[in-house]
Amino acid sequence: MAGTSMRYFEARGLTVNYDRVRAIADVNLAFDEGQVASLIGANGAGKSTTLRAITGLVPLAGGEVWFDGARIDQLPAPRRVEIGVAMVPEGRRVFPQMSVRDNLLMGAYARKDRGAIASDLERILVRFPRLKERLRQGAGTLSGGEQEMLVIGRALMSKPRLLLLDEPSLGLAPLVVRDIARLIIEVNRDEGMSIVLVEQNSRMALRVSQYGYVLETGRVALEGPSDNLLNDPKVKELYLGG
Amino acid sequence: MEQILVNGAILSANYALIALGITLIFGIMNVLNFAHGQMFMIGGLIVYTVCVVFKLPYAVGLLAAAVIVGLIGMLLERTLFQRVMRISSREENTMLLAVGTALLLENIALYVFGEKQRGIPPMVSGVYRLGSAFLPANRLLVFAISLALIAAVLLFVNFTRQGRAMRALAQDRTATMLMGVDVNRISMLGFGLGAALAGIAGGLLISVSGVNAGIGTAISTKAFIMIMIGGAGVIGGALLGAVALGFAEAIGYALFPGSVTYLLIFTALILFLLIRPQGIMGKPWG
Ligand SMILES: Nc1ncnc2c1ncn2[C@@H]1O[C@H](COP(=O)(O)OP(=O)(O)OP(=O)(O)O)[C@@H](O)[C@H]1O
Ligand SMILES: [Mg+2]
């Protein structure tokens, strides 16, 4: 791509099939370092599939993923974690029979700088005091909000440069959703971390992010600065409840 | 009475190695390893070969049993189980595959070693007295080695990075992949470790009661009984099942003629499963 300047993250023409049924087609995403980009859309629009394609959980039928100047879509999934792409999956997926501490340590599995893990654990527990109180407890016994904190903390333990969050607000009470939103803003601000936020809670996602994408049946139907999308009549009607 | 306790403890420790091995494989891969008893048997016959045929020290034999059976497990996992799990979504297929590998291993062993019961001379001689109970030094050594290995496995699984990854993989494959774990590699390691434990258990038991090429199915059956009692895929359950079976056997053999013991154990097991099908520590779901 000589001549054109490349963005920090670019997904170009992402296409994914499940058993020959197309889930997403020609999805293009691009944002700069330290940005929060949101991905909104209805059930089955292809939001999770887009994230899975970026992390390598599903194979691409077409397209490329570029991160910090390197093409990553041909790397095996574990390598992508090593170079700093972490994902918090839909439905949280803590390791329920493991302690909170072991869940967090699993997050650091792929790190090369093992000496720094202990101090990072301390640092993360300062951000999540609730987890610190429950360090020895089984993760399956935590409340939904605590589990969401745990999986975000677990992802942070990998020291990511790009954090992908799949519906962190799913099934949480409004007050807890506010905590999560504040957390995302803080992580982005304090660590300068780039974030892709997938949400059905479109209002929250567009408030937290600087740039937004609207997916419809596997394609990007609309994109733009989040403030513009928040005021877009079509977005308002379809995704923000009128 | 004291003799029963001593015998029960020694059996329990040996059985715990078997139960831990089959539990690791079941927990991580969701494969019920029908070939576990055959791996045990091969471990015993390797020790026989190294110690009796090649006249090398017992420690070498035990190490060879662990390494060779472990490698056999890894090879089976990589070439057979991983592939079948990838291309088939029905769980019974891996079960049938495991039955097939059991038959394969048994027939290879029959071909190589013949049908004869094989034993090795005790590594240490002498008998201790514990109250009214007799404790041969050789059995005490087997017991000590078993306990040390159980402790080592528990430390590994609970406190090391790879052990943690094995536990994670047993709970959520996708989430484990998202941690940057090469899940195929960890599966292979887990299968290898489970197999190695079976091999070591066989290598220990051959110095106590001998091993023959046809013993596998009986051992697998014991392994299944233990995880049925304790709860499949739960490490604590495996240990509990081993203690329950070890002592049931020791008590049974002291009180009843030989074959009655297992008749009673099976009857009790079935009644128990009617009440608690998931085992003592197992989860009723999933
Ligand atoms: N494992 C799968 N096998 C087959 N089809 C799938 C699979 N996962 C998703 N799909 C299909 O792919 C399409 C996109 O699904 P995806 O999960 O990416 O949507 P989503 O936007 O994340 O939806 P939601 O908001 O419900 O999480 C849907 O039509 C869905 O039915
Ligand atoms: Mg989704």
XYZ file of C-alpha atoms and ligand atoms in Angstrom:
560
model
C 0.000 0.000 0.000
C 2.781 2.405 -0.888
C 1.668 6.003 -0.928
C -1.505 5.656 1.089
C -1.111 6.136 4.788
C -2.240 3.217 6.843
C -4.415 3.565 9.911
C -3.491 1.915 13.232
C -6.185 -0.701 12.692
C -7.756 -1.632 9.384
C -10.102 -4.432 8.458
C -10.533 -4.588 4.713
C -13.321 -6.449 3.004
C -13.844 -8.923 5.850
C -16.027 -11.798 4.697
C -16.957 -14.814 6.816
C -19.113 -17.833 6.037
C -20.506 -20.400 8.419
C -20.987 -23.617 6.472
C -21.227 -21.631 3.249
C -23.857 -19.298 4.683
C -22.491 -15.763 4.556
C -22.420 -14.086 7.957
C -20.544 -10.887 7.074
C -19.578 -9.509 3.689
C -17.024 -6.867 2.768
C -16.848 -5.246 6.193
C -14.350 -2.370 6.350
C -13.227 -0.827 9.632
C -10.472 1.676 10.319
C -9.434 3.761 13.305
C -6.413 5.343 14.927
C -4.388 4.465 17.977
C -6.163 5.327 21.206
C -9.602 5.509 19.627
C -12.765 3.756 20.692
C -14.784 2.479 17.745
C -18.239 1.052 18.253
C -20.078 -1.538 16.243
C -23.832 -1.559 16.616
C -26.603 -3.470 14.927
C -29.528 -5.803 15.467
C -29.430 -9.471 16.473
C -27.564 -11.516 13.912
C -26.173 -8.477 12.085
C -22.663 -9.942 12.275
C -21.071 -7.967 15.109
C -19.659 -10.954 16.965
C -18.554 -12.550 13.734
C -16.572 -9.424 12.884
C -14.731 -9.623 16.205
C -14.151 -13.366 15.807
C -12.637 -12.709 12.402
C -10.253 -10.138 13.892
C -9.080 -12.550 16.623
C -8.882 -15.562 14.339
C -11.613 -17.617 15.988
C -13.256 -18.015 12.577
C -11.465 -18.291 9.235
C -11.842 -15.515 6.683
C -13.474 -16.249 3.371
C -12.033 -12.962 2.188
C -10.411 -9.757 3.344
C -7.430 -8.652 5.395
C -6.748 -7.434 8.915
C -3.947 -4.943 9.525
C -2.822 -3.921 12.981
C -0.053 -1.444 13.735
C 1.473 -1.806 10.309
C 1.421 -5.594 10.169
C -0.961 -7.955 8.484
C -2.354 -10.271 11.164
C -5.113 -12.268 9.490
C -2.745 -15.083 8.610
C -1.415 -15.444 12.131
C -2.812 -18.274 14.281
C -5.188 -17.018 16.975
C -2.757 -17.431 19.917
C -0.137 -15.308 18.130
C -2.617 -12.452 17.770
C -3.057 -12.407 21.547
C 0.721 -12.308 21.928
C 1.007 -9.228 19.736
C -1.634 -7.421 21.740
C -5.135 -8.168 20.478
C -7.424 -9.226 23.325
C -11.104 -10.047 23.140
C -13.792 -10.220 25.788
C -16.352 -12.615 24.341
C -20.099 -12.302 24.323
C -21.707 -13.750 27.432
C -18.545 -13.052 29.509
C -17.329 -16.630 29.748
C -15.346 -16.585 32.945
C -13.740 -19.884 33.900
C -16.448 -20.659 36.463
C -14.642 -23.320 38.494
C -11.450 -21.321 38.764
C -10.756 -18.657 41.356
C -10.922 -14.994 40.417
C -7.152 -14.893 40.778
C -6.590 -17.842 38.439
C -8.961 -16.283 35.907
C -6.856 -13.121 35.946
C -3.631 -15.121 35.686
C -5.051 -16.965 32.666
C -5.304 -13.551 31.032
C -1.537 -13.226 31.325
C -0.912 -16.640 29.752
C 0.517 -15.370 26.482
C 2.796 -12.729 27.970
C 6.512 -12.880 27.461
C 7.388 -10.558 30.364
C 6.366 -12.958 33.098
C 8.250 -11.023 35.761
C 5.830 -8.120 35.460
C 2.669 -10.206 35.880
C 2.495 -9.981 39.669
C 2.747 -6.196 39.709
C 0.204 -5.865 36.907
C -2.189 -8.044 38.870
C -1.849 -5.632 41.789
C -2.422 -2.681 39.486
C -5.538 -4.199 37.971
C -6.940 -5.041 41.383
C -6.678 -1.370 42.286
C -8.985 -0.667 39.366
C -11.336 -3.481 40.402
C -11.627 -3.419 44.211
C -14.633 -5.775 44.060
C -12.450 -8.427 42.474
C -9.763 -7.930 45.072
C -12.270 -8.788 47.812
C -13.214 -11.966 45.964
C -9.799 -13.092 44.795
C -10.054 -16.648 46.141
C -13.727 -17.097 45.319
C -14.836 -19.232 42.377
C -15.572 -17.008 39.394
C -18.885 -18.792 38.841
C -20.196 -17.383 42.113
C -19.797 -13.738 41.063
C -22.706 -11.547 39.997
C -23.102 -10.662 36.323
C -21.544 -7.248 36.765
C -18.616 -8.670 38.701
C -18.107 -11.315 36.045
C -18.007 -8.604 33.386
C -15.392 -6.742 35.448
C -13.472 -9.993 35.753
C -13.379 -10.736 32.035
C -12.341 -7.178 31.266
C -9.639 -7.431 33.928
C -8.617 -10.791 32.503
C -8.245 -9.266 29.055
C -6.234 -6.358 30.510
C -3.862 -8.863 32.102
C -2.651 -9.751 28.609
C -1.451 -6.129 28.281
C -3.366 -5.594 25.053
C -2.933 -2.711 22.654
C -6.281 -3.419 21.062
C -9.231 -4.509 23.179
C -12.324 -6.010 21.572
C -15.429 -6.026 23.764
C -18.483 -8.037 22.717
C -21.655 -6.731 24.372
C -20.260 -6.001 27.820
C -23.619 -4.559 28.931
C -25.608 -7.664 28.044
C -28.033 -8.608 30.792
C -26.742 -6.064 33.300
C -28.786 -3.609 35.362
C -28.680 0.040 34.192
C -26.506 1.141 37.101
C -23.994 -1.595 36.358
C -24.026 -0.666 32.660
C -23.024 2.828 33.728
C -20.090 1.408 35.722
C -18.975 -0.602 32.713
C -19.235 2.421 30.439
C -17.153 4.474 32.855
C -14.623 1.665 33.035
C -14.260 1.549 29.255
C -13.744 5.305 29.137
C -11.126 5.127 31.895
C -9.193 2.260 30.356
C -9.135 4.104 27.056
C -8.049 7.360 28.664
C -5.556 6.042 31.252
C -3.827 3.431 29.128
C -4.425 5.004 25.733
C -5.837 1.688 24.693
C -7.596 1.288 21.363
C -10.976 -0.381 21.774
C -13.641 -1.879 19.557
C -16.933 -1.914 21.404
C -19.742 -4.126 20.132
C -23.082 -3.283 21.686
C -26.815 -3.669 21.357
C -27.022 -0.827 23.834
C -26.382 1.611 20.993
C -26.764 4.772 23.021
C -24.118 3.686 25.502
C -21.789 2.547 22.721
C -22.066 5.771 20.750
C -21.522 7.880 23.844
C -18.382 5.990 24.794
C -16.872 5.811 21.305
C -15.499 8.427 18.940
C -16.448 6.607 15.763
C -19.262 4.188 15.024
C -20.301 1.554 12.521
C -23.828 0.295 11.977
C -24.011 -3.290 10.753
C -27.068 -4.593 8.939
C -27.287 -8.209 7.753
C -23.553 -8.617 7.567
C -22.680 -5.310 5.925
C -21.702 -1.863 7.127
C -24.850 0.143 6.448
C -23.702 3.390 7.978
C -20.601 4.822 9.630
C -19.354 8.096 10.992
C -18.285 10.018 14.066
C -20.357 8.780 16.983
C -21.842 12.222 17.660
C -23.172 12.361 14.115
C -24.669 8.885 14.424
C -26.308 9.835 17.719
C -28.111 12.619 15.868
C -28.797 10.710 12.668
C -32.577 10.369 12.215
C -32.331 6.836 10.884
C -30.057 5.678 13.684
C -32.317 7.412 16.168
C -35.352 5.627 14.869
C -33.880 2.159 14.448
C -31.288 1.906 17.215
C -31.948 4.535 19.843
C -35.632 3.920 20.339
C -36.931 6.951 18.430
C -8.475 -54.412 60.978
C -5.179 -52.573 60.813
C -4.172 -54.765 57.889
C -7.294 -53.645 56.043
C -6.370 -50.006 56.589
C -2.830 -50.550 55.355
C -3.939 -52.486 52.279
C -6.692 -49.980 51.570
C -4.324 -47.037 51.737
C -1.819 -48.673 49.404
C -4.484 -49.645 46.866
C -6.060 -46.195 47.078
C -2.800 -44.452 46.270
C -2.199 -46.629 43.221
C -5.793 -46.228 42.060
C -5.555 -42.486 42.520
C -2.878 -42.362 39.825
C -5.216 -44.218 37.467
C -8.193 -42.028 38.341
C -6.197 -38.788 38.045
C -4.993 -39.797 34.595
C -8.396 -40.684 33.206
C -9.853 -37.539 34.790
C -7.284 -35.267 33.146
C -8.101 -36.751 29.755
C -11.837 -36.641 30.319
C -11.804 -33.131 31.751
C -9.671 -31.568 29.075
C -10.817 -33.423 25.977
C -14.208 -34.771 26.975
C -12.962 -38.168 25.863
C -13.678 -41.177 28.043
C -10.420 -43.030 27.609
C -11.425 -46.662 27.236
C -7.766 -47.434 26.520
C -6.652 -46.288 29.961
C -6.276 -49.822 31.312
C -4.278 -50.831 28.265
C -1.941 -47.891 28.858
C -1.570 -49.089 32.450
C -0.796 -52.590 31.184
C 1.801 -51.351 28.707
C 3.460 -49.344 31.478
C 3.731 -52.506 33.566
C 5.151 -54.537 30.709
C 7.680 -51.807 29.907
C 8.939 -51.975 33.479
C 9.128 -55.750 33.141
C 11.150 -55.452 29.936
C 13.547 -52.860 31.307
C 14.079 -54.499 34.682
C 13.877 -58.206 33.919
C 14.918 -58.485 30.282
C 17.500 -55.689 30.229
C 18.288 -55.936 33.962
C 18.334 -52.176 34.419
C 17.353 -50.463 37.702
C 13.690 -50.051 38.609
C 13.900 -46.257 38.445
C 14.910 -46.524 34.799
C 11.990 -48.854 34.138
C 9.491 -46.531 35.769
C 10.833 -43.532 33.903
C 10.687 -45.463 30.633
C 7.082 -46.467 31.355
C 6.106 -42.858 32.005
C 7.881 -41.475 28.952
C 6.901 -44.170 26.462
C 3.252 -44.425 27.499
C 3.085 -40.621 27.656
C 4.407 -40.410 24.109
C 1.938 -43.078 22.969
C -0.850 -40.958 24.476
C 0.377 -37.805 22.729
C 0.695 -39.641 19.443
C -2.821 -41.082 19.701
C -4.201 -37.662 20.589
C -2.493 -35.901 17.706
C -3.104 -38.484 15.006
C -6.504 -39.897 15.978
C -8.488 -38.021 18.606
C -7.783 -34.479 17.472
C -8.775 -35.316 13.940
C -11.934 -37.206 14.860
C -12.988 -34.418 17.219
C -12.484 -31.873 14.462
C -14.421 -33.626 11.743
C -17.155 -35.178 13.845
C -19.562 -33.426 16.152
C -20.999 -36.551 17.760
C -19.435 -37.399 21.105
C -19.895 -41.151 20.811
C -17.461 -41.140 17.913
C -14.494 -40.348 20.160
C -15.745 -42.998 22.554
C -15.795 -45.601 19.818
C -12.367 -44.454 18.747
C -11.111 -44.929 22.309
C -12.517 -48.457 22.369
C -10.725 -49.096 19.103
C -7.399 -47.862 20.457
C -7.885 -50.074 23.527
C -8.226 -53.135 21.303
C -5.293 -52.018 19.189
C -2.985 -51.535 22.177
C -4.072 -54.824 23.721
C -3.385 -56.769 20.574
C -0.017 -55.132 20.066
C 0.875 -56.061 23.651
C -0.305 -59.643 23.144
C 1.823 -59.875 20.033
C 4.936 -58.389 21.636
C 4.738 -59.783 25.169
C 2.500 -62.852 24.927
C -0.236 -63.745 27.396
C 1.911 -64.686 30.363
C 1.550 -62.960 33.683
C 4.708 -60.914 34.235
C 6.135 -59.692 37.475
C 9.343 -58.223 38.766
C 11.182 -59.039 41.997
C 10.536 -56.543 44.814
C 12.787 -53.492 44.640
C 13.370 -53.579 48.382
C 12.956 -56.475 50.768
C 11.890 -56.605 54.381
C 8.606 -56.268 56.210
C 7.540 -53.631 58.702
C 4.957 -54.125 61.399
C 2.342 -51.508 62.006
C 0.452 -52.584 65.098
C -0.958 -55.911 64.060
C -0.543 -55.214 60.354
C 2.259 -56.367 58.074
C 3.661 -53.843 55.675
C 6.172 -55.157 53.145
C 8.861 -52.551 52.451
C 8.210 -52.891 48.741
C 4.578 -51.877 49.124
C 5.586 -48.985 51.323
C 7.904 -47.784 48.566
C 5.132 -48.094 45.963
C 2.841 -46.189 48.294
C 5.398 -43.405 48.821
C 6.069 -43.043 45.100
C 2.325 -42.907 44.396
C 1.760 -40.217 47.016
C 4.673 -38.158 45.736
C 3.326 -38.346 42.190
C -0.207 -37.433 43.259
C 1.205 -34.399 45.055
C 3.278 -33.462 42.011
C 0.267 -33.687 39.690
C -1.883 -31.611 42.025
C 0.828 -28.954 42.304
C 1.272 -28.919 38.543
C -2.424 -28.635 37.747
C -3.147 -26.034 40.411
C -0.105 -23.817 40.415
C 1.668 -23.815 37.078
C 0.912 -21.868 33.928
C 0.375 -24.973 31.798
C -1.650 -26.678 34.520
C -3.894 -23.636 34.752
C -4.340 -23.710 30.997
C -5.422 -27.354 31.234
C -8.046 -26.487 33.817
C -9.206 -23.555 31.718
C -9.465 -25.720 28.630
C -11.594 -28.209 30.551
C -14.047 -25.406 31.321
C -14.265 -23.257 28.206
C -12.431 -23.986 24.994
C -13.217 -20.717 23.231
C -12.322 -18.555 26.207
C -9.087 -20.506 26.570
C -8.197 -19.832 22.947
C -8.824 -16.144 23.586
C -6.169 -16.229 26.315
C -3.616 -17.031 23.639
C -3.420 -20.711 24.529
C -2.503 -23.124 21.765
C -5.341 -25.440 22.721
C -4.199 -28.274 20.477
C -0.851 -28.325 22.194
C -2.390 -28.260 25.663
C -4.794 -31.070 24.716
C -1.885 -33.141 23.546
C 0.078 -32.435 26.728
C -2.921 -33.262 28.900
C -3.547 -36.508 27.073
C 0.139 -37.367 27.344
C 0.210 -36.611 31.068
C -2.920 -38.694 31.677
C -1.442 -41.584 29.723
C 1.913 -41.286 31.518
C 0.134 -41.554 34.872
C -1.557 -44.751 33.703
C 1.824 -46.092 32.600
C 3.423 -45.267 35.940
C 0.540 -46.832 37.858
C 1.041 -50.031 35.861
C 4.785 -49.860 36.397
C 4.230 -49.596 40.143
C 1.631 -52.330 40.389
C 3.714 -54.863 38.498
C 6.129 -54.955 41.427
C 3.238 -55.794 43.745
C 0.947 -58.160 41.904
C 2.178 -58.596 38.332
C 0.617 -57.583 35.014
C -0.449 -59.403 31.874
C -1.460 -58.212 28.427
C -5.133 -58.891 29.066
C -5.477 -56.881 32.285
C -6.465 -53.612 30.559
C -10.232 -53.938 30.524
C -10.356 -54.791 34.219
C -8.253 -51.729 35.016
C -10.356 -49.457 32.799
C -13.426 -50.770 34.574
C -11.896 -49.795 37.903
C -11.075 -46.369 36.503
C -14.697 -45.923 35.422
C -15.968 -47.058 38.827
C -13.772 -44.444 40.512
C -14.944 -41.559 38.363
C -18.545 -42.731 38.678
C -18.202 -42.590 42.452
C -16.339 -39.299 42.597
C -17.805 -37.465 39.618
C -16.416 -37.402 36.088
C -13.867 -34.736 35.247
C -13.433 -33.497 38.817
C -9.964 -33.968 40.266
C -11.143 -34.067 43.863
C -13.757 -36.594 42.816
C -11.122 -38.811 41.235
C -9.164 -38.921 44.476
C -12.299 -39.589 46.479
C -13.323 -42.383 44.104
C -9.876 -43.929 44.402
C -10.025 -43.972 48.186
C -13.558 -45.388 48.137
C -12.650 -48.174 45.725
C -9.302 -48.922 47.362
C -10.856 -49.398 50.780
C -13.930 -51.220 49.462
C -11.614 -53.706 47.823
C -9.381 -54.085 50.875
C -12.374 -54.633 53.131
C -14.076 -56.955 50.669
C -11.044 -59.159 50.155
C -10.574 -59.468 53.913
C -14.182 -60.514 54.538
C -15.430 -62.374 51.449
C -14.171 -64.928 48.971
C -12.566 -63.289 45.890
C -15.316 -62.770 43.340
C -17.973 -61.691 45.832
C -16.180 -58.410 46.509
C -16.669 -57.004 43.038
C -20.212 -58.322 42.878
C -20.944 -56.277 45.990
C -19.036 -53.249 44.682
C -21.000 -53.239 41.431
C -24.301 -53.682 43.240
C -23.503 -50.843 45.621
C -22.325 -48.680 42.728
C -25.532 -49.137 40.782
C -27.663 -48.347 43.809
C -25.503 -45.293 44.467
C -25.821 -44.088 40.860
C -29.604 -44.412 41.066
C -29.512 -41.827 43.830
C -26.634 -39.671 42.631
C -25.877 -40.294 38.955
C -23.335 -37.471 38.770
C -21.140 -38.927 41.521
C -20.267 -37.358 44.855
C -18.510 -34.244 43.559
C -19.817 -34.183 39.996
C -22.108 -31.548 38.587
C -25.614 -32.717 37.736
C -25.514 -30.764 34.469
C -23.220 -30.579 31.416
N -21.448 -20.726 14.821
C -22.316 -20.345 13.858
N -22.749 -21.219 12.933
C -23.616 -20.845 11.959
N -24.101 -19.611 11.843
C -23.732 -18.691 12.735
C -22.819 -19.018 13.794
N -22.637 -17.902 14.543
C -23.382 -16.944 13.969
N -24.048 -17.393 12.879
C -24.916 -16.611 12.004
O -24.150 -15.560 11.473
C -24.882 -14.349 11.477
C -24.154 -13.278 12.274
O -24.127 -13.692 13.639
P -23.367 -12.889 14.777
O -23.355 -13.748 15.976
O -22.077 -12.412 14.261
O -24.347 -11.658 14.992
P -24.360 -10.571 16.128
O -24.487 -9.262 15.441
O -23.228 -10.741 17.056
O -25.729 -10.903 16.863
P -26.124 -10.774 18.425
O -26.454 -9.346 18.666
O -27.328 -11.650 18.543
O -24.974 -11.243 19.229
C -26.258 -14.691 12.022
O -27.120 -14.896 10.924
C -26.042 -15.955 12.771
O -27.191 -16.751 12.751
Mg -23.090 -11.199 19.005
